[in-house]
JSON list of C-alpha atoms in Angstrom, two decimals:
[
{"chain": "A", "resi": 20, "resn": "MET", "atom": "CA", "xyz": [-73.79, -7.58, -90.65]},
{"chain": "A", "resi": 21, "resn": "MET", "atom": "CA", "xyz": [-71.16, -7.31, -87.99]},
{"chain": "A", "resi": 22, "resn": "ARG", "atom": "CA", "xyz": [-67.98, -5.55, -89.12]},
{"chain": "A", "resi": 23, "resn": "LYS", "atom": "CA", "xyz": [-64.95, -7.37, -87.79]},
{"chain": "A", "resi": 24, "resn": "ASN", "atom": "CA", "xyz": [-61.56, -8.63, -88.95]},
{"chain": "A", "resi": 25, "resn": "PRO", "atom": "CA", "xyz": [-62.56, -9.37, -92.58]},
{"chain": "A", "resi": 26, "resn": "TRP", "atom": "CA", "xyz": [-63.08, -5.64, -93.15]},
{"chain": "A", "resi": 27, "resn": "LYS", "atom": "CA", "xyz": [-59.95, -4.47, -91.35]},
{"chain": "A", "resi": 28, "resn": "LEU", "atom": "CA", "xyz": [-58.08, -3.93, -94.62]},
{"chain": "A", "resi": 29, "resn": "ALA", "atom": "CA", "xyz": [-60.86, -1.67, -95.88]},
{"chain": "A", "resi": 30, "resn": "ALA", "atom": "CA", "xyz": [-60.41, 0.95, -93.19]},
{"chain": "A", "resi": 31, "resn": "CYS", "atom": "CA", "xyz": [-58.58, 3.21, -95.67]},
{"chain": "A", "resi": 32, "resn": "VAL", "atom": "CA", "xyz": [-59.81, 4.54, -99.01]},
{"chain": "A", "resi": 33, "resn": "PHE", "atom": "CA", "xyz": [-59.02, 1.98, -101.68]},
{"chain": "A", "resi": 34, "resn": "GLY", "atom": "CA", "xyz": [-58.91, 2.33, -105.46]},
{"chain": "A", "resi": 35, "resn": "ALA", "atom": "CA", "xyz": [-61.36, 0.39, -107.58]},
{"chain": "A", "resi": 36, "resn": "ALA", "atom": "CA", "xyz": [-60.00, -1.88, -110.30]},
{"chain": "A", "resi": 37, "resn": "VAL", "atom": "CA", "xyz": [-60.98, -1.35, -113.93]},
{"chain": "A", "resi": 38, "resn": "LEU", "atom": "CA", "xyz": [-61.86, -4.68, -115.51]},
{"chain": "A", "resi": 39, "resn": "VAL", "atom": "CA", "xyz": [-61.63, -5.47, -119.23]},
{"chain": "A", "resi": 40, "resn": "VAL", "atom": "CA", "xyz": [-62.26, -8.97, -120.51]},
{"chain": "A", "resi": 41, "resn": "SER", "atom": "CA", "xyz": [-61.14, -10.64, -123.71]},
{"chain": "A", "resi": 42, "resn": "ALA", "atom": "CA", "xyz": [-60.86, -14.19, -124.96]},
{"chain": "A", "resi": 43, "resn": "LEU", "atom": "CA", "xyz": [-57.83, -15.54, -126.79]},
{"chain": "A", "resi": 44, "resn": "PRO", "atom": "CA", "xyz": [-57.76, -18.48, -129.21]},
{"chain": "A", "resi": 45, "resn": "ALA", "atom": "CA", "xyz": [-56.72, -21.84, -127.86]},
{"chain": "A", "resi": 46, "resn": "GLN", "atom": "CA", "xyz": [-52.96, -22.32, -127.77]},
{"chain": "A", "resi": 47, "resn": "GLU", "atom": "CA", "xyz": [-50.91, -25.48, -128.14]},
{"chain": "A", "resi": 48, "resn": "VAL", "atom": "CA", "xyz": [-50.01, -25.51, -124.44]},
{"chain": "A", "resi": 49, "resn": "ALA", "atom": "CA", "xyz": [-53.68, -25.36, -123.40]},
{"chain": "A", "resi": 50, "resn": "SER", "atom": "CA", "xyz": [-56.39, -27.97, -123.72]},
{"chain": "A", "resi": 51, "resn": "ASN", "atom": "CA", "xyz": [-59.10, -25.33, -123.94]},
{"chain": "A", "resi": 52, "resn": "ILE", "atom": "CA", "xyz": [-59.70, -21.62, -124.45]},
{"chain": "A", "resi": 53, "resn": "VAL", "atom": "CA", "xyz": [-57.29, -19.17, -122.82]},
{"chain": "A", "resi": 54, "resn": "GLY", "atom": "CA", "xyz": [-58.59, -15.80, -121.62]},
{"chain": "A", "resi": 55, "resn": "TYR", "atom": "CA", "xyz": [-57.60, -12.82, -119.52]},
{"chain": "A", "resi": 56, "resn": "VAL", "atom": "CA", "xyz": [-58.93, -10.01, -117.36]},
{"chain": "A", "resi": 57, "resn": "LYS", "atom": "CA", "xyz": [-57.09, -6.67, -117.48]},
{"chain": "A", "resi": 58, "resn": "VAL", "atom": "CA", "xyz": [-56.90, -4.84, -114.15]},
{"chain": "A", "resi": 59, "resn": "ASP", "atom": "CA", "xyz": [-55.50, -1.34, -113.62]},
{"chain": "A", "resi": 60, "resn": "LEU", "atom": "CA", "xyz": [-54.06, -0.82, -110.13]},
{"chain": "A", "resi": 61, "resn": "MET", "atom": "CA", "xyz": [-53.26, 2.51, -108.48]},
{"chain": "A", "resi": 62, "resn": "ALA", "atom": "CA", "xyz": [-50.12, 2.90, -106.38]},
{"chain": "A", "resi": 63, "resn": "GLY", "atom": "CA", "xyz": [-50.79, 2.28, -102.69]},
{"chain": "A", "resi": 64, "resn": "ASP", "atom": "CA", "xyz": [-54.49, 1.51, -103.14]},
{"chain": "A", "resi": 65, "resn": "PHE", "atom": "CA", "xyz": [-56.15, -1.78, -102.34]},
{"chain": "A", "resi": 66, "resn": "SER", "atom": "CA", "xyz": [-58.24, -3.62, -104.93]},
{"chain": "A", "resi": 67, "resn": "LEU", "atom": "CA", "xyz": [-60.49, -6.63, -104.31]},
{"chain": "A", "resi": 68, "resn": "LEU", "atom": "CA", "xyz": [-59.97, -9.18, -107.08]},
{"chain": "A", "resi": 69, "resn": "SER", "atom": "CA", "xyz": [-60.50, -12.81, -108.01]},
{"chain": "A", "resi": 70, "resn": "THR", "atom": "CA", "xyz": [-59.23, -14.91, -110.89]},
{"chain": "A", "resi": 71, "resn": "PRO", "atom": "CA", "xyz": [-61.76, -16.98, -112.88]},
{"chain": "A", "resi": 72, "resn": "PHE", "atom": "CA", "xyz": [-59.06, -18.95, -114.70]},
{"chain": "A", "resi": 73, "resn": "ASN", "atom": "CA", "xyz": [-56.94, -22.03, -114.16]},
{"chain": "A", "resi": 74, "resn": "GLN", "atom": "CA", "xyz": [-53.20, -21.80, -114.77]},
{"chain": "A", "resi": 75, "resn": "VAL", "atom": "CA", "xyz": [-52.13, -23.09, -118.17]},
{"chain": "A", "resi": 76, "resn": "GLY", "atom": "CA", "xyz": [-50.75, -26.60, -117.89]},
{"chain": "A", "resi": 77, "resn": "GLY", "atom": "CA", "xyz": [-52.63, -27.41, -114.70]},
{"chain": "A", "resi": 78, "resn": "SER", "atom": "CA", "xyz": [-50.23, -25.80, -112.23]},
{"chain": "A", "resi": 79, "resn": "ALA", "atom": "CA", "xyz": [-51.58, -24.32, -109.00]},
{"chain": "A", "resi": 80, "resn": "ASN", "atom": "CA", "xyz": [-53.04, -20.81, -108.89]},
{"chain": "A", "resi": 81, "resn": "THR", "atom": "CA", "xyz": [-50.36, -19.22, -106.70]},
{"chain": "A", "resi": 82, "resn": "VAL", "atom": "CA", "xyz": [-49.46, -15.55, -106.29]},
{"chain": "A", "resi": 83, "resn": "ALA", "atom": "CA", "xyz": [-46.19, -16.20, -108.13]},
{"chain": "A", "resi": 84, "resn": "GLY", "atom": "CA", "xyz": [-48.06, -17.74, -111.05]},
{"chain": "A", "resi": 85, "resn": "VAL", "atom": "CA", "xyz": [-51.12, -15.47, -111.19]},
{"chain": "A", "resi": 86, "resn": "ILE", "atom": "CA", "xyz": [-49.50, -12.09, -110.42]},
{"chain": "A", "resi": 87, "resn": "GLY", "atom": "CA", "xyz": [-45.80, -12.79, -110.91]},
{"chain": "A", "resi": 88, "resn": "ASP", "atom": "CA", "xyz": [-43.69, -9.79, -111.91]},
{"chain": "A", "resi": 89, "resn": "GLN", "atom": "CA", "xyz": [-46.62, -7.68, -113.09]},
{"chain": "A", "resi": 90, "resn": "VAL", "atom": "CA", "xyz": [-46.36, -5.52, -109.95]},
{"chain": "A", "resi": 91, "resn": "GLY", "atom": "CA", "xyz": [-43.29, -4.00, -108.34]},
{"chain": "A", "resi": 92, "resn": "ASP", "atom": "CA", "xyz": [-41.33, -4.81, -105.22]},
{"chain": "A", "resi": 93, "resn": "GLY", "atom": "CA", "xyz": [-43.15, -3.87, -102.04]},
{"chain": "A", "resi": 94, "resn": "SER", "atom": "CA", "xyz": [-46.55, -4.95, -103.39]},
{"chain": "A", "resi": 95, "resn": "SER", "atom": "CA", "xyz": [-48.68, -7.21, -101.20]},
{"chain": "A", "resi": 96, "resn": "VAL", "atom": "CA", "xyz": [-51.52, -9.71, -101.55]},
{"chain": "A", "resi": 97, "resn": "PHE", "atom": "CA", "xyz": [-53.89, -10.76, -98.75]},
{"chain": "A", "resi": 98, "resn": "VAL", "atom": "CA", "xyz": [-56.07, -13.88, -98.72]},
{"chain": "A", "resi": 99, "resn": "TYR", "atom": "CA", "xyz": [-58.78, -14.36, -96.10]},
{"chain": "A", "resi": 100, "resn": "ASN", "atom": "CA", "xyz": [-58.51, -17.73, -94.33]},
{"chain": "A", "resi": 101, "resn": "GLY", "atom": "CA", "xyz": [-61.77, -17.67, -92.38]},
{"chain": "A", "resi": 102, "resn": "ALA", "atom": "CA", "xyz": [-60.40, -15.89, -89.35]},
{"chain": "A", "resi": 103, "resn": "ASN", "atom": "CA", "xyz": [-57.63, -13.57, -90.52]},
{"chain": "A", "resi": 104, "resn": "TYR", "atom": "CA", "xyz": [-55.40, -12.96, -93.55]},
{"chain": "A", "resi": 105, "resn": "ASP", "atom": "CA", "xyz": [-52.54, -14.91, -95.10]},
{"chain": "A", "resi": 106, "resn": "ALA", "atom": "CA", "xyz": [-50.19, -12.46, -96.82]},
{"chain": "A", "resi": 107, "resn": "ALA", "atom": "CA", "xyz": [-47.46, -12.46, -99.44]},
{"chain": "A", "resi": 108, "resn": "THR", "atom": "CA", "xyz": [-45.08, -9.59, -100.25]},
{"chain": "A", "resi": 109, "resn": "LYS", "atom": "CA", "xyz": [-42.97, -9.07, -103.36]},
{"chain": "A", "resi": 110, "resn": "LEU", "atom": "CA", "xyz": [-39.33, -8.63, -102.35]},
{"chain": "A", "resi": 111, "resn": "PRO", "atom": "CA", "xyz": [-36.26, -7.55, -104.36]},
{"chain": "A", "resi": 112, "resn": "VAL", "atom": "CA", "xyz": [-34.42, -10.46, -105.99]},
{"chain": "A", "resi": 113, "resn": "ILE", "atom": "CA", "xyz": [-36.46, -13.07, -104.10]},
{"chain": "A", "resi": 114, "resn": "GLY", "atom": "CA", "xyz": [-39.82, -12.23, -105.63]},
{"chain": "A", "resi": 115, "resn": "TRP", "atom": "CA", "xyz": [-43.04, -13.18, -103.86]},
{"chain": "A", "resi": 116, "resn": "SER", "atom": "CA", "xyz": [-42.63, -14.43, -100.30]},
{"chain": "A", "resi": 117, "resn": "PRO", "atom": "CA", "xyz": [-44.25, -16.86, -99.97]},
{"chain": "A", "resi": 118, "resn": "GLY", "atom": "CA", "xyz": [-44.73, -17.43, -103.69]},
{"chain": "A", "resi": 119, "resn": "THR", "atom": "CA", "xyz": [-46.93, -20.42, -102.93]},
{"chain": "A", "resi": 120, "resn": "LEU", "atom": "CA", "xyz": [-49.79, -18.35, -101.46]},
{"chain": "A", "resi": 121, "resn": "GLU", "atom": "CA", "xyz": [-52.86, -19.76, -103.21]},
{"chain": "A", "resi": 122, "resn": "LEU", "atom": "CA", "xyz": [-55.15, -17.50, -105.25]},
{"chain": "A", "resi": 123, "resn": "ALA", "atom": "CA", "xyz": [-57.80, -20.12, -105.86]},
{"chain": "A", "resi": 124, "resn": "ARG", "atom": "CA", "xyz": [-60.35, -19.73, -108.61]},
{"chain": "A", "resi": 125, "resn": "GLY", "atom": "CA", "xyz": [-63.59, -18.60, -106.97]},
{"chain": "A", "resi": 126, "resn": "ALA", "atom": "CA", "xyz": [-61.79, -17.03, -104.01]},
{"chain": "A", "resi": 127, "resn": "GLY", "atom": "CA", "xyz": [-61.29, -13.29, -103.57]},
{"chain": "A", "resi": 128, "resn": "PHE", "atom": "CA", "xyz": [-58.08, -11.55, -102.58]},
{"chain": "A", "resi": 129, "resn": "TRP", "atom": "CA", "xyz": [-56.88, -8.04, -101.80]},
{"chain": "A", "resi": 130, "resn": "ILE", "atom": "CA", "xyz": [-53.90, -6.66, -103.70]},
{"chain": "A", "resi": 131, "resn": "GLN", "atom": "CA", "xyz": [-51.92, -3.49, -102.92]},
{"chain": "A", "resi": 132, "resn": "SER", "atom": "CA", "xyz": [-49.53, -2.44, -105.65]},
{"chain": "A", "resi": 133, "resn": "ALA", "atom": "CA", "xyz": [-46.47, -0.39, -104.75]},
{"chain": "A", "resi": 134, "resn": "ALA", "atom": "CA", "xyz": [-46.77, 1.54, -108.04]},
{"chain": "A", "resi": 135, "resn": "ASP", "atom": "CA", "xyz": [-49.35, 2.06, -110.76]},
{"chain": "A", "resi": 136, "resn": "ALA", "atom": "CA", "xyz": [-49.60, -1.20, -112.68]},
{"chain": "A", "resi": 137, "resn": "THR", "atom": "CA", "xyz": [-51.70, -3.10, -115.17]},
{"chain": "A", "resi": 138, "resn": "VAL", "atom": "CA", "xyz": [-52.20, -6.75, -114.28]},
{"chain": "A", "resi": 139, "resn": "LEU", "atom": "CA", "xyz": [-53.51, -9.50, -116.52]},
{"chain": "A", "resi": 140, "resn": "LEU", "atom": "CA", "xyz": [-55.29, -12.30, -114.68]},
{"chain": "A", "resi": 141, "resn": "MET", "atom": "CA", "xyz": [-55.05, -14.98, -117.30]},
{"chain": "A", "resi": 142, "resn": "GLY", "atom": "CA", "xyz": [-55.23, -18.71, -117.85]},
{"chain": "A", "resi": 143, "resn": "GLU", "atom": "CA", "xyz": [-57.44, -21.50, -119.09]},
{"chain": "A", "resi": 144, "resn": "VAL", "atom": "CA", "xyz": [-61.21, -21.10, -119.07]},
{"chain": "A", "resi": 145, "resn": "PRO", "atom": "CA", "xyz": [-62.68, -23.90, -116.88]},
{"chain": "A", "resi": 146, "resn": "GLU", "atom": "CA", "xyz": [-64.21, -26.75, -118.87]},
{"chain": "A", "resi": 147, "resn": "GLU", "atom": "CA", "xyz": [-66.30, -28.18, -116.05]},
{"chain": "A", "resi": 148, "resn": "ASP", "atom": "CA", "xyz": [-68.89, -26.86, -113.60]},
{"chain": "A", "resi": 149, "resn": "THR", "atom": "CA", "xyz": [-67.34, -25.15, -110.57]},
{"chain": "A", "resi": 150, "resn": "THR", "atom": "CA", "xyz": [-68.56, -25.41, -106.98]},
{"chain": "A", "resi": 151, "resn": "VAL", "atom": "CA", "xyz": [-67.49, -22.82, -104.40]},
{"chain": "A", "resi": 152, "resn": "SER", "atom": "CA", "xyz": [-68.14, -24.11, -100.88]},
{"chain": "A", "resi": 153, "resn": "LEU", "atom": "CA", "xyz": [-69.33, -21.32, -98.58]},
{"chain": "A", "resi": 154, "resn": "ALA", "atom": "CA", "xyz": [-68.99, -21.75, -94.83]},
{"chain": "A", "resi": 155, "resn": "ALA", "atom": "CA", "xyz": [-71.34, -20.25, -92.27]},
{"chain": "A", "resi": 156, "resn": "GLY", "atom": "CA", "xyz": [-70.24, -16.66, -91.65]},
{"chain": "A", "resi": 157, "resn": "ASP", "atom": "CA", "xyz": [-68.00, -14.51, -93.83]},
{"chain": "A", "resi": 158, "resn": "ASN", "atom": "CA", "xyz": [-66.57, -15.71, -97.14]},
{"chain": "A", "resi": 159, "resn": "LEU", "atom": "CA", "xyz": [-64.28, -13.75, -99.48]},
{"chain": "A", "resi": 160, "resn": "VAL", "atom": "CA", "xyz": [-65.16, -15.07, -102.94]},
{"chain": "A", "resi": 161, "resn": "GLY", "atom": "CA", "xyz": [-65.30, -14.18, -106.63]},
{"chain": "A", "resi": 162, "resn": "ASN", "atom": "CA", "xyz": [-67.10, -15.24, -109.78]},
{"chain": "A", "resi": 163, "resn": "PRO", "atom": "CA", "xyz": [-65.40, -18.59, -110.55]},
{"chain": "A", "resi": 164, "resn": "VAL", "atom": "CA", "xyz": [-66.08, -18.44, -114.30]},
{"chain": "A", "resi": 165, "resn": "PRO", "atom": "CA", "xyz": [-65.25, -15.69, -116.83]},
{"chain": "A", "resi": 166, "resn": "VAL", "atom": "CA", "xyz": [-68.90, -14.88, -117.53]},
{"chain": "A", "resi": 167, "resn": "GLU", "atom": "CA", "xyz": [-70.61, -11.71, -116.37]},
{"chain": "A", "resi": 168, "resn": "GLY", "atom": "CA", "xyz": [-73.94, -12.17, -114.65]},
{"chain": "A", "resi": 169, "resn": "THR", "atom": "CA", "xyz": [-76.02, -11.20, -111.65]},
{"chain": "A", "resi": 170, "resn": "LEU", "atom": "CA", "xyz": [-76.70, -12.71, -108.25]},
{"chain": "A", "resi": 171, "resn": "THR", "atom": "CA", "xyz": [-80.11, -13.94, -109.42]},
{"chain": "A", "resi": 172, "resn": "ALA", "atom": "CA", "xyz": [-78.69, -15.46, -112.61]},
{"chain": "A", "resi": 173, "resn": "SER", "atom": "CA", "xyz": [-75.95, -17.28, -110.69]},
{"chain": "A", "resi": 174, "resn": "GLY", "atom": "CA", "xyz": [-75.86, -20.28, -108.41]},
{"chain": "A", "resi": 175, "resn": "LEU", "atom": "CA", "xyz": [-76.18, -17.85, -105.52]},
{"chain": "A", "resi": 176, "resn": "ALA", "atom": "CA", "xyz": [-79.85, -17.53, -106.45]},
{"chain": "A", "resi": 177, "resn": "GLY", "atom": "CA", "xyz": [-80.38, -20.62, -104.30]},
{"chain": "A", "resi": 178, "resn": "ALA", "atom": "CA", "xyz": [-78.73, -19.16, -101.21]},
{"chain": "A", "resi": 179, "resn": "PRO", "atom": "CA", "xyz": [-81.07, -19.02, -98.21]},
{"chain": "A", "resi": 180, "resn": "ALA", "atom": "CA", "xyz": [-82.98, -15.85, -97.36]},
{"chain": "A", "resi": 181, "resn": "GLY", "atom": "CA", "xyz": [-80.90, -13.56, -95.17]},
{"chain": "A", "resi": 182, "resn": "THR", "atom": "CA", "xyz": [-77.69, -14.16, -97.11]},
{"chain": "A", "resi": 183, "resn": "SER", "atom": "CA", "xyz": [-75.86, -10.92, -97.90]},
{"chain": "A", "resi": 184, "resn": "ALA", "atom": "CA", "xyz": [-73.24, -9.93, -100.47]},
{"chain": "A", "resi": 185, "resn": "PHE", "atom": "CA", "xyz": [-70.90, -6.93, -100.17]},
{"chain": "A", "resi": 186, "resn": "PHE", "atom": "CA", "xyz": [-69.14, -5.37, -103.17]},
{"chain": "A", "resi": 187, "resn": "TRP", "atom": "CA", "xyz": [-66.21, -2.97, -102.71]},
{"chain": "A", "resi": 188, "resn": "ASN", "atom": "CA", "xyz": [-66.79, 0.33, -104.54]},
{"chain": "A", "resi": 189, "resn": "GLY", "atom": "CA", "xyz": [-63.52, 2.06, -103.76]},
{"chain": "A", "resi": 190, "resn": "SER", "atom": "CA", "xyz": [-64.58, 3.76, -100.51]},
{"chain": "A", "resi": 191, "resn": "GLY", "atom": "CA", "xyz": [-67.10, 1.37, -98.93]},
{"chain": "A", "resi": 192, "resn": "TYR", "atom": "CA", "xyz": [-69.41, -1.51, -99.70]},
{"chain": "A", "resi": 193, "resn": "ASP", "atom": "CA", "xyz": [-72.55, -1.81, -101.83]},
{"chain": "A", "resi": 194, "resn": "ALA", "atom": "CA", "xyz": [-74.74, -4.44, -100.21]},
{"chain": "A", "resi": 195, "resn": "ALA", "atom": "CA", "xyz": [-77.33, -6.88, -101.53]},
{"chain": "A", "resi": 196, "resn": "THR", "atom": "CA", "xyz": [-79.52, -9.22, -99.46]},
{"chain": "A", "resi": 197, "resn": "SER", "atom": "CA", "xyz": [-81.50, -12.31, -100.37]},
{"chain": "A", "resi": 198, "resn": "LEU", "atom": "CA", "xyz": [-85.07, -11.71, -99.20]},
{"chain": "A", "resi": 199, "resn": "PRO", "atom": "CA", "xyz": [-87.95, -14.21, -98.80]},
{"chain": "A", "resi": 200, "resn": "VAL", "atom": "CA", "xyz": [-90.03, -14.46, -102.01]},
{"chain": "A", "resi": 201, "resn": "VAL", "atom": "CA", "xyz": [-88.31, -11.42, -103.56]},
{"chain": "A", "resi": 202, "resn": "GLY", "atom": "CA", "xyz": [-84.85, -12.94, -103.87]},
{"chain": "A", "resi": 203, "resn": "TRP", "atom": "CA", "xyz": [-81.74, -10.78, -104.22]},
{"chain": "A", "resi": 204, "resn": "SER", "atom": "CA", "xyz": [-82.30, -7.07, -103.67]},
{"chain": "A", "resi": 205, "resn": "PRO", "atom": "CA", "xyz": [-80.72, -5.38, -105.47]},
{"chain": "A", "resi": 206, "resn": "ASP", "atom": "CA", "xyz": [-79.78, -7.94, -108.09]},
{"chain": "A", "resi": 207, "resn": "SER", "atom": "CA", "xyz": [-76.14, -6.92, -108.13]},
{"chain": "A", "resi": 208, "resn": "ALA", "atom": "CA", "xyz": [-73.83, -7.70, -111.02]},
{"chain": "A", "resi": 209, "resn": "LEU", "atom": "CA", "xyz": [-71.14, -10.37, -110.74]},
{"chain": "A", "resi": 210, "resn": "GLN", "atom": "CA", "xyz": [-68.20, -8.85, -112.57]},
{"chain": "A", "resi": 211, "resn": "ILE", "atom": "CA", "xyz": [-65.40, -10.92, -114.04]},
{"chain": "A", "resi": 212, "resn": "GLY", "atom": "CA", "xyz": [-62.25, -10.64, -111.94]},
{"chain": "A", "resi": 213, "resn": "GLU", "atom": "CA", "xyz": [-63.96, -8.93, -108.98]},
{"chain": "A", "resi": 214, "resn": "GLY", "atom": "CA", "xyz": [-63.84, -10.28, -105.44]},
{"chain": "A", "resi": 215, "resn": "PHE", "atom": "CA", "xyz": [-66.68, -9.76, -102.96]},
{"chain": "A", "resi": 216, "resn": "TRP", "atom": "CA", "xyz": [-67.89, -10.87, -99.54]},
{"chain": "A", "resi": 217, "resn": "VAL", "atom": "CA", "xyz": [-70.75, -13.26, -98.83]},
{"chain": "A", "resi": 218, "resn": "ASN", "atom": "CA", "xyz": [-72.20, -13.61, -95.34]},
{"chain": "A", "resi": 219, "resn": "ILE", "atom": "CA", "xyz": [-74.39, -16.68, -94.94]},
{"chain": "A", "resi": 220, "resn": "ALA", "atom": "CA", "xyz": [-76.09, -18.39, -91.98]},
{"chain": "A", "resi": 221, "resn": "GLY", "atom": "CA", "xyz": [-75.05, -21.94, -92.86]},
{"chain": "A", "resi": 222, "resn": "ASP", "atom": "CA", "xyz": [-72.85, -23.95, -95.21]},
{"chain": "A", "resi": 223, "resn": "PHE", "atom": "CA", "xyz": [-73.85, -23.67, -98.87]},
{"chain": "A", "resi": 224, "resn": "ASP", "atom": "CA", "xyz": [-72.43, -24.94, -102.16]},
{"chain": "A", "resi": 225, "resn": "TRP", "atom": "CA", "xyz": [-72.47, -22.31, -104.91]},
{"chain": "A", "resi": 226, "resn": "THR", "atom": "CA", "xyz": [-72.21, -23.96, -108.34]},
{"chain": "A", "resi": 227, "resn": "GLU", "atom": "CA", "xyz": [-71.59, -22.25, -111.66]},
{"chain": "A", "resi": 228, "resn": "PRO", "atom": "CA", "xyz": [-71.76, -24.10, -115.00]},
{"chain": "A", "resi": 229, "resn": "ALA", "atom": "CA", "xyz": [-68.79, -24.17, -117.34]},
{"chain": "A", "resi": 230, "resn": "PRO", "atom": "CA", "xyz": [-68.90, -21.30, -119.87]}
]
């Protein structure tokens, strides 16, 4: 796989996020179950994350809503747009700029915290099946549902042979490739709250059932 702009942010040594998952009872403001993923961030390091939840009340998954004030001023988030990165930075008084940067469910994003921090990615568990549309080439994605699994046990099992997935391990990437007959090798885990890259030859719809 050709290394180009999508991997530019990974040129340094980044810290890996520690993921802990728990479910909370339904609340009055939510129409379904509310859950969260706990992520520990190290100061100055980059972590590759993804939220599997919808915002409570149906509001958009923006950096202001998903991350908010859980990290300090000077922290940054980067979202891959298919060619480069859209960025948001947390500023004193103002907060996130722009605060409307979308952190869509099923999409991955890089976060760099200015100080050690614990972040809760939280919201409503999706009630319906989720389809993540992959475009030919590089896609920065994440498990769109809060259910741990593997590549073979996911909707990516149907991806064409030659498709590759790349998982950040803190200093480089662990790769998996879909092979003819064999399928995914290795059958890498899909962690809750973790972002990863998929390189695919053509457009493909990845669908995950509701939990």
